[in-house]
Coordinates of C-alpha atoms and ligand atoms in Angstrom, one line a residue:
X1 CA -13.0 8.1 -11.4
X2 CA -12.5 8.9 -7.7
X3 CA -15.1 7.9 -4.5
X4 CA -16.8 10.2 -2.2
X5 CA -15.8 8.8 1.6
X6 CA -18.9 9.9 4.0
X7 CA -17.9 8.4 7.6
X8 CA -21.4 9.1 9.3
X9 CA -21.4 8.3 13.0
X10 CA -22.1 4.6 13.9
X11 CA -22.1 5.8 17.8
X12 CA -22.4 7.4 20.4
X13 CA -18.4 7.3 21.4
X14 CA -16.4 10.4 21.7
X15 CA -12.7 9.5 19.7
X16 CA -11.2 9.7 23.0
X17 CA -13.5 6.6 24.4
X18 CA -13.5 4.5 21.3
X19 CA -9.9 4.7 22.0
X20 CA -9.8 3.9 25.8
X21 CA -12.0 1.1 24.0
X22 CA -10.0 -0.2 21.3
X23 CA -6.7 -0.1 23.7
X24 CA -9.0 -2.3 26.1
X25 CA -10.1 -4.6 23.3
X26 CA -5.9 -4.9 22.8
X27 CA -5.7 -5.9 26.1
X28 CA -8.4 -8.4 26.5
X29 CA -8.6 -10.0 23.5
X30 CA -5.4 -11.3 21.6
X31 CA -5.5 -9.7 18.6
X32 CA -2.4 -7.9 16.3
X33 CA -3.4 -4.5 14.5
X34 CA -1.6 -3.4 11.3
X35 CA -2.1 -0.3 9.6
X36 CA -0.6 1.4 6.1
X37 CA 0.9 4.8 6.2
X38 CA -2.8 6.1 4.6
X39 CA -4.7 5.0 7.4
X40 CA -5.7 8.5 9.4
X41 CA -4.2 9.8 12.3
X42 CA -5.8 8.1 14.3
X43 CA -5.6 4.3 13.2
X44 CA -1.3 4.7 12.6
X45 CA -1.4 6.2 16.5
X46 CA -3.3 3.5 18.3
X47 CA -1.5 0.3 15.6
X48 CA 0.6 -2.5 16.8
X49 CA 2.1 -1.6 13.6
X50 CA 2.8 0.6 10.8
X51 CA 4.5 -0.2 7.6
X52 CA 4.1 0.0 4.0
X53 CA 2.7 -3.0 2.4
X54 CA 6.3 -5.0 2.4
X55 CA 6.9 -4.9 5.9
X56 CA 2.2 -5.6 6.5
X57 CA 3.1 -8.5 4.4
X58 CA 6.1 -9.3 6.4
X59 CA 4.4 -9.5 10.4
X60 CA 1.5 -10.9 9.1
X61 CA 3.2 -13.7 7.8
X62 CA 4.5 -13.4 11.8
X63 CA 1.5 -13.1 13.6
X64 CA 0.6 -15.9 15.9
X65 CA -2.7 -13.7 17.7
X66 CA -6.3 -15.3 17.5
X67 CA -6.9 -12.3 15.0
X68 CA -5.4 -9.8 12.4
X69 CA -7.4 -6.8 13.1
X70 CA -6.5 -4.7 9.5
X71 CA -6.6 -1.3 9.4
X72 CA -5.8 -1.1 5.3
X73 CA -7.4 -1.2 1.9
X74 CA -9.3 -4.9 1.3
X75 CA -5.5 -6.4 -0.8
X76 CA -3.5 -6.2 2.0
X77 CA -6.2 -7.7 5.1
X78 CA -6.6 -11.0 2.4
X79 CA -2.9 -11.0 1.8
X80 CA -2.5 -11.4 5.4
X81 CA -4.9 -13.7 5.6
X82 CA -3.9 -15.6 2.8
X83 CA -0.4 -16.1 5.0
X84 CA -2.1 -17.1 8.0
X85 CA -5.2 -19.5 6.6
X86 CA -6.1 -20.5 10.4
X87 CA -6.7 -17.0 11.5
X88 CA -9.0 -14.9 11.8
X89 CA -8.6 -11.7 9.6
X90 CA -10.6 -8.5 10.2
X91 CA -11.0 -5.5 8.5
X92 CA -13.1 -1.7 9.5
X93 CA -14.4 -1.2 6.5
X94 CA -14.5 -4.1 4.0
X95 CA -16.0 -2.0 1.0
X96 CA -12.3 -0.6 1.5
X97 CA -10.9 -1.6 -2.2
X98 CA -8.1 0.1 -4.1
X99 CA -8.7 1.3 -7.7
X100 CA -5.6 -0.7 -8.7
X101 CA -6.7 -3.9 -8.0
X102 CA -9.8 -3.3 -9.7
X103 CA -8.3 -2.4 -13.1
X104 CA -7.1 -5.8 -12.9
X105 CA -10.0 -8.4 -13.1
X106 CA -9.7 -11.7 -13.5
X107 CA -10.7 -12.8 -16.5
X108 CA -9.5 -10.2 -18.6
X109 CA -5.7 -10.6 -17.0
X110 CA -6.4 -14.5 -18.1
X111 CA -7.0 -13.6 -21.7
X112 CA -4.2 -11.0 -21.7
X113 CA -1.8 -13.5 -19.9
X114 CA -3.1 -16.4 -22.4
X115 CA -0.7 -13.8 -25.3
X116 CA 2.3 -14.1 -23.8
X117 CA 2.8 -18.1 -23.0
X118 CA 6.6 -17.5 -21.5
X119 CA 6.5 -15.0 -19.6
X120 CA 7.3 -15.2 -16.4
X121 CA 4.6 -12.9 -14.4
X122 CA 5.6 -10.8 -11.7
X123 CA 2.8 -8.7 -10.0
X124 CA 2.2 -6.5 -8.0
X125 CA 0.9 -6.7 -4.7
X126 CA -2.0 -4.1 -5.2
X127 CA -3.9 -7.2 -7.0
X128 CA -6.9 -9.2 -5.6
X129 CA -5.4 -13.1 -4.8
X130 CA -7.2 -14.0 -8.3
X131 CA -5.1 -12.4 -9.7
X132 CA -2.1 -13.6 -7.1
X133 CA -3.0 -17.2 -8.2
X134 CA -1.8 -16.5 -11.5
X135 CA 1.5 -14.5 -11.3
X136 CA 5.4 -16.5 -10.1
X137 CA 5.7 -13.8 -7.8
X138 CA 4.8 -10.9 -6.6
X139 CA 6.6 -7.5 -5.2
X140 CA 5.8 -4.4 -3.2
X141 CA 7.1 -0.5 -4.3
X142 CA 9.3 -1.6 -1.4
X143 CA 11.4 -4.3 -3.4
X144 CA 10.1 -3.9 -7.5
X145 CA 13.2 -2.9 -8.6
X146 CA 15.6 -5.1 -7.0
X147 CA 12.8 -8.2 -7.2
X148 CA 12.9 -7.5 -11.1
X149 CA 16.7 -7.5 -11.4
X150 CA 16.6 -11.3 -9.6
X151 CA 15.8 -12.4 -12.9
X152 CA 18.2 -12.5 -15.8
X153 CA 18.2 -10.2 -17.8
X154 CA 17.0 -12.1 -21.1
X155 CA 13.6 -13.3 -19.0
X156 CA 10.5 -12.6 -20.3
X157 CA 8.2 -10.6 -18.1
X158 CA 4.4 -9.0 -17.4
X159 CA 3.8 -7.3 -15.2
X160 CA 0.6 -6.5 -13.4
X161 CA -1.4 -4.2 -13.0
X162 CA 0.5 -0.6 -12.6
X163 CA 1.5 0.3 -15.7
X164 CA 2.7 4.0 -13.8
X165 CA 5.7 1.1 -12.2
X166 CA 6.6 -1.1 -13.9
X167 CA 7.1 1.8 -16.7
X168 CA 9.6 3.0 -14.2
X169 CA 10.6 -0.1 -13.1
X170 CA 11.8 -0.7 -16.9
X171 CA 13.5 2.5 -17.0
X172 CA 15.7 1.8 -14.1
X173 CA 16.6 -1.3 -14.5
X174 CA 16.9 -1.5 -18.3
X175 CA 13.9 -4.5 -18.7
X176 CA 11.1 -4.2 -21.5
X177 CA 8.4 -5.9 -18.9
X178 CA 5.7 -5.9 -20.8
X179 CA 2.5 -4.3 -19.1
X180 CA -0.5 -4.4 -17.7
X181 CA -2.5 -1.0 -17.8
X182 CA -4.1 0.0 -14.6
X183 CA -3.4 2.6 -12.2
X184 CA -3.6 4.0 -8.2
X185 CA -6.2 7.2 -8.4
X186 CA -4.5 8.4 -5.9
X187 CA -1.0 8.8 -7.1
X188 CA -1.8 8.6 -11.4
X189 CA -3.1 11.9 -10.9
X190 CA -0.6 14.2 -9.3
X191 CA -0.3 17.0 -11.8
X192 CA 3.7 18.1 -12.9
X193 CA 2.3 21.1 -12.8
X194 CA 1.4 21.4 -9.2
X195 CA 5.0 20.1 -8.5
X196 CA 6.6 22.8 -10.9
X197 CA 4.7 25.2 -8.8
X198 CA 5.2 23.9 -5.8
X199 CA 9.4 23.4 -6.5
X200 CA 9.5 27.4 -8.5
X201 CA 8.2 28.1 -4.7
X202 CA 10.3 26.1 -2.5
X203 CA 13.2 26.1 -4.6
X204 CA 16.1 24.7 -1.1
X205 CA 12.4 21.5 -1.3
X206 CA 13.8 18.0 -2.4
X207 CA 11.0 16.4 -4.4
X208 CA 10.0 13.0 -3.4
X209 CA 7.4 10.2 -4.9
X210 CA 5.6 7.7 -5.1
X211 CA 6.2 5.2 -7.7
X212 CA 2.8 4.7 -8.6
X213 CA 2.9 8.4 -10.0
X214 CA 3.8 9.0 -13.7
X215 CA 6.7 9.1 -15.5
X216 CA 7.3 12.5 -15.9
X217 CA 6.6 13.3 -11.8
X218 CA 9.6 10.4 -10.9
X219 CA 11.2 12.1 -13.1
X220 CA 11.2 15.6 -11.2
X221 CA 12.4 13.5 -8.3
X222 CA 15.2 13.2 -5.9
X223 CA 14.1 10.2 -4.1
X224 CA 10.9 7.4 -5.7
X225 CA 10.0 5.2 -2.9
X226 CA 8.1 3.1 -1.0
X227 CA 6.4 4.3 1.7
X228 CA 8.8 3.5 4.3
X229 CA 11.6 4.4 1.7
X230 CA 10.5 7.9 1.8
X231 CA 9.8 8.2 5.0
X232 CA 13.5 6.8 5.8
X233 CA 14.9 9.5 3.2
X234 CA 13.6 12.3 5.3
X235 CA 14.6 11.1 8.6
X236 CA 18.3 10.0 7.4
X237 CA 18.7 13.0 4.4
X238 CA 19.6 16.8 6.0
X239 CA 16.9 18.4 3.8
X240 CA 14.8 21.1 6.0
X241 CA 12.1 21.1 3.6
X242 CA 9.8 17.8 1.0
X243 CA 7.3 18.2 -1.4
X244 CA 5.4 15.0 -0.9
X245 CA 4.0 12.8 -4.1
X246 CA 1.9 10.6 -2.2
X247 CA -1.0 10.1 0.2
X248 CA -1.4 12.6 2.8
X249 CA -1.3 10.2 5.8
X250 CA 2.4 9.9 4.7
X251 CA 2.8 13.0 6.6
X252 CA 1.6 12.0 9.7
X253 CA 5.2 9.8 10.8
X254 CA 7.1 12.1 8.3
X255 CA 5.9 14.7 11.0
X256 CA 5.8 12.2 14.1
X257 CA 10.0 11.4 13.6
X258 CA 10.6 14.9 12.1
X259 CA 9.2 17.5 13.8
X260 CA 11.6 21.0 12.7
X261 CA 11.1 19.6 9.2
X262 CA 8.6 21.5 6.9
X263 CA 6.9 18.4 4.8
X264 CA 4.5 20.1 1.7
X265 CA 1.9 17.4 0.3
X266 CA 1.4 18.0 -3.5
X267 CA -2.2 19.2 -4.4
X268 CA -4.3 16.6 -7.4
X269 CA -4.7 19.6 -9.7
X270 CA -4.1 23.5 -8.9
X271 CA -7.7 23.2 -7.1
X272 CA -7.6 20.2 -5.1
X273 CA -5.4 19.9 -2.3
X274 CA -7.1 16.7 -0.8
X275 CA -4.7 13.3 -2.0
X276 CA -6.0 11.1 0.6
X277 CA -7.5 7.7 -1.0
X278 CA -11.1 7.6 -0.8
X279 CA -10.7 3.7 -0.1
X280 CA -8.2 4.1 3.0
X281 CA -10.2 6.8 4.8
X282 CA -12.9 4.7 5.0
X283 CA -11.6 3.0 7.7
X284 CA -12.3 5.2 11.0
X285 CA -11.8 5.0 14.5
X286 CA -15.6 3.5 14.7
X287 CA -15.0 1.4 12.1
X288 CA -12.4 -0.2 13.9
X289 CA -13.7 -0.3 17.5
X290 CA -16.8 -2.3 15.6
X291 CA -14.8 -4.6 14.0
X292 CA -12.6 -5.7 17.2
X293 CA -15.8 -6.1 19.2
X294 CA -18.1 -7.5 16.5
X295 CA -15.0 -9.3 14.6
X296 CA -16.7 -8.7 11.8
X297 CA -16.2 -7.9 8.5
X298 CA -13.6 -10.8 7.8
X299 CA -11.6 -11.8 5.1
X300 CA -12.8 -15.4 3.7
X301 CA -11.3 -16.6 0.6
X302 CA -12.1 -19.9 -1.4
X303 CA -8.5 -22.9 -0.1
X304 CA -7.5 -23.3 -3.2
X305 CA -7.1 -20.0 -3.7
X306 CA -5.1 -19.5 -0.8
X307 CA -3.1 -21.7 -1.2
X308 CA -1.9 -20.8 -4.5
X309 CA -1.8 -17.4 -3.8
X310 CA 1.2 -17.9 -1.2
X311 CA 2.8 -19.3 -3.0
X312 CA 4.2 -16.0 -4.9
X313 CA 3.7 -14.2 -1.7
X314 CA 6.0 -16.1 -0.3
X315 CA 8.6 -16.6 -3.1
X316 CA 8.5 -12.3 -2.3
X317 CA 9.1 -12.6 1.4
X318 CA 11.9 -15.2 0.5
X319 CA 13.5 -13.7 -2.2
X320 CA 13.0 -9.9 0.0
X321 CA 15.5 -12.2 2.7
X322 CA 17.8 -13.3 0.5
X323 CA 18.6 -9.5 -1.0
X324 CA 19.0 -8.3 3.2
X325 CA 15.1 -6.0 2.2
X326 CA 13.6 -8.0 5.0
X327 CA 14.6 -9.3 8.2
Ligands
13P401 P1 3.3 0.5 0.2 O1 3.8 0.1 -0.2 O2 4.8 2.0 -0.8 O3 2.5 1.9 1.5 O4 2.3 1.5 -1.4 C1 1.1 1.0 -1.1 C2 0.4 1.8 -1.3 O5 -1.5 1.2 -1.5 C3 0.4 3.5 -2.2 O6 -0.9 3.2 -3.0
SF4_402 FE1 -4.8 2.0 -4.0 FE2 -3.9 4.3 -4.7 FE3 -5.3 3.8 -2.8 FE4 -3.2 2.6 -2.8 S1 -3.5 4.5 -2.7 S2 -5.2 2.0 -1.8 S3 -2.7 1.9 -4.4 S4 -6.0 3.3 -4.6

């Protein structure tokens, strides 16, 4: 079930004043603001780096600052902390979780894993630090297919927690990974009916989709990829119109990069056109300002969790570098 995002005013500052104050913190404090594409446009525009989970993890691994301000959801900020245990990592709203990460509790996953003793575990980065400690390697939507393909064909693999992404990888690689039964509440409800209606009305438009969508949606898509992948596709492709099956935040970058093109976001169903991730949208300019001012809420993790969770993330970054997916 979707959580409602009720963001009440926390200060008396206008947005223009908040932006000015955040820019001052950026100048006076040794910080970096990392933001995901699903953040509100005002946060994306003030960040030092905006990207997908892979780009954010890579930038977090390179950060040489006193404080990382992570404008995203909890698992992303946790990843930044794991990669920078000695750096303070703050997040505008500590409650900004993720339905996919929540769908995979550590005790249940541990029981599940024990049923497949000789299997490798590949976990999507949208999982808690505890799940990362139980994984052999982490992947993101930006490297998942290639990362799975880097394992021998006969390797037995558990893929967690997103069954839609896992099913998509199985379909394109011919693997039969065992899938944990988790989904993203935003992408999982994007309807094929709505897409077909949009395609009928806009026959010239291309459909691009995030692999967290269900298989029938992905089968209709002209392109399936991470947020960065979708953005690059619209920048390089010569169509003028796109039907976009993902969270609304990405359209901000698409419109900025290609103002002459038209982007239509897929409605979740006939009655709702808001594909906002309720967790991503918990972060506001006010909360961003307050977390930079107060230097909290801070991400705190036990040392042993950091040590164990770091290994599969580093393995992912190493493999991604070898495969030229990142520099
Ligand atoms: P990307 O890594 O593709 O940006 O995906 C993150 C996410 O949470 C998608 O729901
Ligand atoms: Fe999690 Fe889905 Fe929100 Fe991404 S869009 S943070 S997977 S709930």
